Amino acid sequence: MNDGVPGERDIYAVLDSADSEQPVSAPADRNAAWRLKVAHTFHCSTALGGCGTELTFAIGDVNIPHFRHRSGVTCALGVSGSVADRYTHLAIQNALRDWINAMPGFTCGLEVSVKEGRTDVLATGPNFEAALEVQRSQLSGTARSERTSRYLTRAATVDWLFESTGIDAFKTELAVRGWSLRIWWGWVKQECRIGVSYHAGEDTEPELKAAGGPLEQWRLTAGGLDSEHLRKAKYAVAGRQEALRHRREDEAAAAAEEASDKRRRDAAARRGALDADLALYRQYEEQLRTFSADVDSRWPAKWPALSGSPKQVLWAAGLRVKILGFLHEELANDWLDAERGYPIAQWLAEQESAKYWIEHLRDVRDTFDLLHEYGHR
């Protein structure tokens, strides 16, 4: 019974009858193989889709011990490409059934029909039923959830036992709760082991650890599978989650404090900027007051407050002091004719809009520019 790959020989069979649920693998050791051969007959499993014929157990001096169909036999299982998977899955189911049946008050069934599906293992305890699903092939997290919902219509709990960490459903379960159950089968020792993979450590990227042991180290409860290994994993996951929660709280508190400090700094900076602007504006106003009116009584005695936004007013106040400064100097020193200069000063005193100063007078650099702007207006 080969698996369809040229040059390979299959090592799997069931013992003593075609409908047997006791799978076996051919031992690589020839002495062990001969002991097995004299004690049993070997068949292609009908339960796994095989032809049911008796197989030849070949133990030679060159090739490793293996089973093979007799000449002329055609078998669909032999070319299915899943011989090892099917026999291993059956071996795990049988190991789980034997383990559960050995528990006081428990019975176990395989491939039990449950609402449009079948669960691999259904354990019936004193007051509850528990389903165990052995998953060795790829399965999505969504498919796992859907099947779990169906099984829960009968069983109180459903535990998924994943062979590989590459299965999507395993990754989903691990991401959601931080741990997920595993299953291993060893043909040499004929031993089934259950373990748990779990997230540990306090880093954002967790460390994936695994713990487990023989079936005897586990037990079935109304809450599902339990063992010291699983409790250890749950404790580690809870500790990690608590540590991450504290870290997030600390980070949130630090971020809130930093945001509060920034608001205080920004407010202080704004107050400082406003104080500086106010001091500068007062300086401009004081300069206006120091322009002596002794030159001529026609020099405006009062300069109105400018209107506009704070920034516009400050900008315009600086322009006004600059322009009035050189105008006052030219009038005081008779460099500018009074008949022309004082009307300009009066005209400037009437410009209360900061926007006007910014838009029309910001390019005035000397008396000539001012006379030109006055004449234009």
XYZ file of C-alpha atoms in Angstrom:
377
model
C 0.000 0.000 0.000
C 2.165 2.898 -1.239
C 1.125 6.518 -1.062
C 1.368 7.148 -4.790
C 4.891 8.576 -4.728
C 7.218 6.513 -6.988
C 9.955 4.694 -5.108
C 8.322 5.074 -1.666
C 6.830 2.261 0.401
C 4.040 2.725 2.872
C 4.487 1.678 6.484
C 0.865 1.905 7.685
C -1.872 -0.702 8.138
C -4.586 -1.782 10.591
C -4.310 -4.957 12.621
C -6.163 -8.234 12.104
C -9.213 -7.070 10.105
C -10.150 -4.577 7.417
C -12.574 -2.714 9.698
C -10.118 -2.576 12.596
C -9.593 0.792 14.233
C -6.134 -0.176 15.480
C -3.540 1.378 13.161
C 0.058 0.295 13.159
C 3.256 1.438 11.518
C 5.941 -0.962 10.389
C 8.889 -0.806 12.797
C 12.162 0.205 11.166
C 13.954 -2.344 13.368
C 13.755 -5.733 11.636
C 13.625 -7.775 14.849
C 10.669 -5.697 16.075
C 9.080 -6.053 12.657
C 9.346 -9.874 12.770
C 7.807 -9.973 16.252
C 4.881 -7.884 14.995
C 4.491 -9.982 11.852
C 4.146 -13.298 13.657
C 1.504 -11.883 16.029
C -0.929 -10.230 13.582
C -2.360 -9.955 10.124
C -2.347 -6.570 8.368
C -5.054 -4.933 6.298
C -5.788 -1.843 4.254
C -8.273 0.124 6.389
C -11.822 0.412 5.047
C -12.575 3.040 7.707
C -10.004 5.287 6.073
C -11.247 4.670 2.530
C -9.013 1.741 1.682
C -9.835 -1.493 -0.163
C -9.846 -3.770 2.906
C -7.545 -6.419 1.463
C -4.900 -8.181 3.509
C -1.482 -6.643 3.020
C 1.894 -8.264 2.663
C 4.357 -7.308 5.397
C 7.675 -7.205 3.566
C 10.769 -7.530 5.749
C 13.863 -7.764 3.586
C 17.577 -7.251 3.957
C 17.750 -4.121 1.796
C 14.517 -2.136 2.025
C 13.020 -0.981 5.290
C 10.088 -3.095 6.559
C 6.877 -2.017 4.841
C 3.378 -3.081 3.857
C 2.266 -3.566 0.265
C -0.808 -4.616 -1.630
C -0.714 -7.946 -3.331
C -0.244 -8.065 -7.066
C -3.254 -6.972 -9.093
C -5.036 -5.128 -6.264
C -6.193 -1.592 -7.033
C -6.785 0.710 -4.045
C -7.941 4.337 -4.011
C -6.245 4.947 -0.684
C -2.931 3.887 -2.145
C -2.887 6.849 -4.506
C -4.689 9.382 -2.317
C -1.553 11.074 -1.066
C -2.914 11.210 2.496
C -2.116 7.743 3.851
C 0.145 8.922 6.658
C -2.277 11.696 7.677
C -5.258 9.342 7.834
C -3.505 6.644 9.825
C -1.936 9.156 12.206
C -5.302 10.827 12.759
C -6.880 7.449 13.525
C -4.037 6.562 15.904
C -4.578 9.813 17.815
C -8.331 9.241 18.012
C -7.829 5.728 19.341
C -5.307 6.917 21.926
C -7.721 9.610 23.119
C -10.591 7.111 23.281
C -8.575 4.579 25.303
C -7.453 7.332 27.657
C -10.974 8.672 28.182
C -12.546 5.225 28.614
C -10.008 4.530 31.360
C -11.338 7.485 33.371
C -13.888 6.463 36.019
C -17.393 7.392 34.911
C -16.412 8.287 31.310
C -17.208 6.759 27.936
C -16.012 7.892 24.538
C -17.187 7.805 20.926
C -15.343 8.635 17.696
C -16.742 10.453 14.675
C -19.999 11.208 16.495
C -22.635 13.027 14.425
C -23.386 16.486 15.777
C -25.683 18.912 13.885
C -24.602 18.652 10.259
C -21.139 17.453 11.168
C -19.065 14.964 13.117
C -16.778 15.583 16.041
C -13.549 13.582 16.202
C -13.918 12.598 19.850
C -16.970 12.944 22.092
C -16.411 12.181 25.765
C -19.394 11.566 28.021
C -18.701 12.245 31.678
C -20.832 11.960 34.801
C -22.803 15.145 34.109
C -21.469 16.591 30.867
C -20.161 15.895 27.389
C -16.927 17.282 25.984
C -15.794 17.361 22.355
C -12.156 17.095 21.252
C -11.198 18.090 17.722
C -7.878 16.844 16.327
C -6.763 19.289 13.634
C -3.790 18.289 11.529
C -4.626 20.054 8.251
C -5.132 23.700 7.356
C -8.295 25.307 8.792
C -9.374 28.932 8.914
C -10.323 30.689 12.122
C -13.815 31.296 10.727
C -14.342 27.609 9.935
C -13.178 26.695 13.428
C -15.707 29.095 14.974
C -18.550 27.751 12.844
C -17.768 24.128 13.687
C -17.353 24.954 17.368
C -20.823 26.518 17.413
C -22.312 23.339 15.926
C -20.549 21.068 18.414
C -21.678 23.220 21.336
C -25.280 22.337 20.549
C -24.449 19.026 22.211
C -21.161 19.241 24.081
C -20.557 21.540 27.054
C -17.031 22.302 25.867
C -15.008 21.993 22.662
C -11.216 21.793 22.769
C -9.207 22.018 19.548
C -5.952 20.074 19.457
C -3.657 21.415 16.729
C -0.711 19.472 15.368
C 0.982 22.457 13.702
C 1.534 26.103 14.606
C 1.106 26.906 10.908
C -2.647 26.254 10.966
C -4.586 29.507 10.636
C -7.175 28.481 13.229
C -4.348 27.874 15.718
C -2.923 31.337 15.044
C -6.348 32.935 15.495
C -6.998 31.160 18.775
C -3.525 32.001 20.041
C -3.963 35.663 19.123
C -7.357 35.915 20.829
C -6.674 34.262 24.179
C -2.897 33.885 24.306
C -2.765 30.058 24.389
C -3.832 27.104 22.278
C -3.745 23.324 22.738
C -1.445 21.042 20.735
C -1.358 17.324 19.943
C 1.547 15.002 19.107
C 1.707 11.342 18.122
C 4.808 9.168 18.101
C 4.659 5.937 16.091
C 7.814 4.486 17.596
C 6.621 4.636 21.190
C 2.937 4.539 20.209
C 2.461 7.564 22.449
C 0.046 10.495 22.274
C 0.909 13.745 24.025
C -1.119 16.897 24.601
C 0.550 20.229 25.064
C -0.133 23.914 25.026
C 1.545 26.741 23.151
C 1.291 30.115 24.844
C 2.504 33.672 24.768
C 4.934 34.625 27.499
C 7.099 37.620 28.320
C 6.276 41.284 28.756
C 7.510 42.547 25.390
C 5.141 43.733 22.700
C 6.363 40.832 20.566
C 5.672 37.831 22.813
C 7.782 34.723 23.205
C 5.956 31.595 22.042
C 6.507 28.762 24.510
C 5.187 25.215 24.653
C 4.585 22.752 27.487
C 2.942 19.352 27.600
C 3.139 15.690 28.441
C 1.532 12.258 28.059
C -2.249 11.921 28.211
C -2.016 10.659 31.784
C -0.948 14.143 32.856
C -4.250 15.584 31.615
C -7.852 15.214 32.706
C -11.288 16.097 31.368
C -13.530 18.409 33.377
C -16.814 20.173 32.799
C -14.689 23.126 31.724
C -12.681 21.102 29.207
C -9.145 19.744 29.255
C -7.033 20.578 32.263
C -3.480 19.906 33.459
C -0.614 21.477 35.303
C 0.835 22.432 31.901
C -2.314 24.335 30.922
C -2.584 26.077 34.289
C 1.042 27.147 33.985
C 0.358 28.517 30.507
C -2.777 30.369 31.621
C -0.869 31.847 34.563
C 1.910 33.040 32.252
C -0.598 34.518 29.790
C -2.511 36.252 32.588
C 0.746 37.651 33.963
C 1.745 38.870 30.524
C -1.646 40.484 29.954
C -1.524 42.131 33.380
C 1.996 43.396 32.713
C 0.950 44.724 29.314
C -2.113 46.356 30.892
C 0.088 48.103 33.452
C 2.483 49.111 30.681
C -0.358 50.539 28.605
C -1.688 52.373 31.655
C 1.781 53.751 32.413
C 2.264 54.763 28.782
C -1.174 56.389 28.712
C -0.458 58.233 31.964
C 2.935 59.354 30.643
C 1.355 60.483 27.383
C -1.352 62.370 29.272
C 1.251 64.016 31.491
C 3.357 64.925 28.471
C 0.283 66.355 26.741
C -0.539 68.327 29.882
C 3.036 69.598 30.121
C 2.933 70.582 26.455
C -0.316 72.463 26.985
C 1.262 74.261 29.938
C 4.376 75.042 27.921
C 2.326 76.219 24.970
C 0.166 78.375 27.231
C 3.260 79.825 28.872
C 4.794 80.471 25.458
C 1.621 82.191 24.306
C 1.532 84.272 27.462
C 5.188 85.116 26.997
C 4.611 86.061 23.368
C 1.613 88.172 24.323
C 3.583 89.863 27.104
C 6.440 90.540 24.687
C 4.025 91.920 22.097
C 2.349 94.077 24.714
C 5.678 95.409 25.946
C 6.691 96.196 22.376
C 3.381 97.922 21.697
C 3.774 100.015 24.850
C 7.243 100.918 23.669
C 5.790 102.124 20.371
C 3.135 104.123 22.198
C 5.767 105.708 24.415
C 7.774 106.684 21.368
C 4.702 108.380 19.949
C 4.335 110.389 23.169
C 7.967 111.463 23.091
C 7.611 113.085 19.679
C 7.729 116.732 20.760
C 4.855 118.992 19.743
C 7.139 122.011 20.155
C 7.921 121.944 16.463
C 4.540 123.351 15.669
C 1.135 123.185 17.251
C -0.114 121.669 14.068
C 1.574 118.368 14.968
C -1.243 116.030 16.105
C -1.477 115.992 19.884
C -3.232 112.626 20.049
C -2.706 109.463 18.083
C -5.709 107.099 18.060
C -5.470 103.447 18.974
C -5.113 101.213 15.960
C -7.856 98.716 15.109
C -7.370 95.148 13.854
C -6.080 91.811 15.077
C -3.319 91.821 17.723
C -0.683 90.872 15.141
C -1.913 93.512 12.684
C -1.951 96.198 15.387
C 1.582 95.371 16.519
C 2.859 95.396 12.933
C 1.081 98.655 12.130
C 2.271 100.288 15.381
C 5.863 99.601 14.430
C 5.308 101.048 10.946
C 3.657 104.134 12.424
C 6.535 104.846 14.820
C 9.108 104.374 12.075
C 7.332 106.641 9.592
C 6.460 109.323 12.133
C 10.005 109.194 13.438
C 11.667 110.396 10.253
C 8.734 112.750 9.510
C 9.094 114.358 12.955
C 12.851 114.673 12.529
C 12.538 116.381 9.156
C 9.963 118.852 10.492
C 11.963 119.537 13.674
C 15.068 120.341 11.655
C 13.233 122.309 8.962
C 14.315 119.785 6.324
C 10.707 119.477 5.286
C 8.455 122.424 4.559
C 5.888 122.763 7.372
C 3.117 123.553 4.931
C 3.632 120.141 3.367
C 4.754 118.143 6.424
C 2.053 118.858 8.989
C -0.888 117.954 6.724
C 0.841 114.611 6.181
C 1.145 114.119 9.948
C -2.545 114.963 10.359
C -3.445 112.565 7.559
C -1.457 109.801 9.258
C -3.216 110.474 12.568
C -6.512 109.771 10.873
C -5.447 106.272 9.760
C -6.798 104.105 12.568
C -6.933 100.875 10.562
C -3.930 98.642 11.102
C -4.754 96.991 7.793
C -4.351 100.331 5.981
C -0.871 100.873 7.390
C 0.165 97.324 6.441
C -1.263 97.392 2.927
C -0.356 100.949 1.887
C 2.478 102.224 4.065
C 4.696 99.225 4.769
C 6.984 100.025 1.811
C 7.643 103.637 2.924
C 11.372 103.946 3.510
C 11.942 107.725 3.689
C 10.225 111.093 3.391
C 10.245 110.919 -0.390
C 8.253 107.633 -0.315
C 5.863 109.180 2.212
C 5.289 112.309 0.098
C 4.675 110.155 -2.925
C 2.151 107.986 -1.052
C 0.413 111.067 0.394
C 0.201 112.683 -3.000
C -1.168 109.462 -4.494
C -3.862 109.197 -1.836
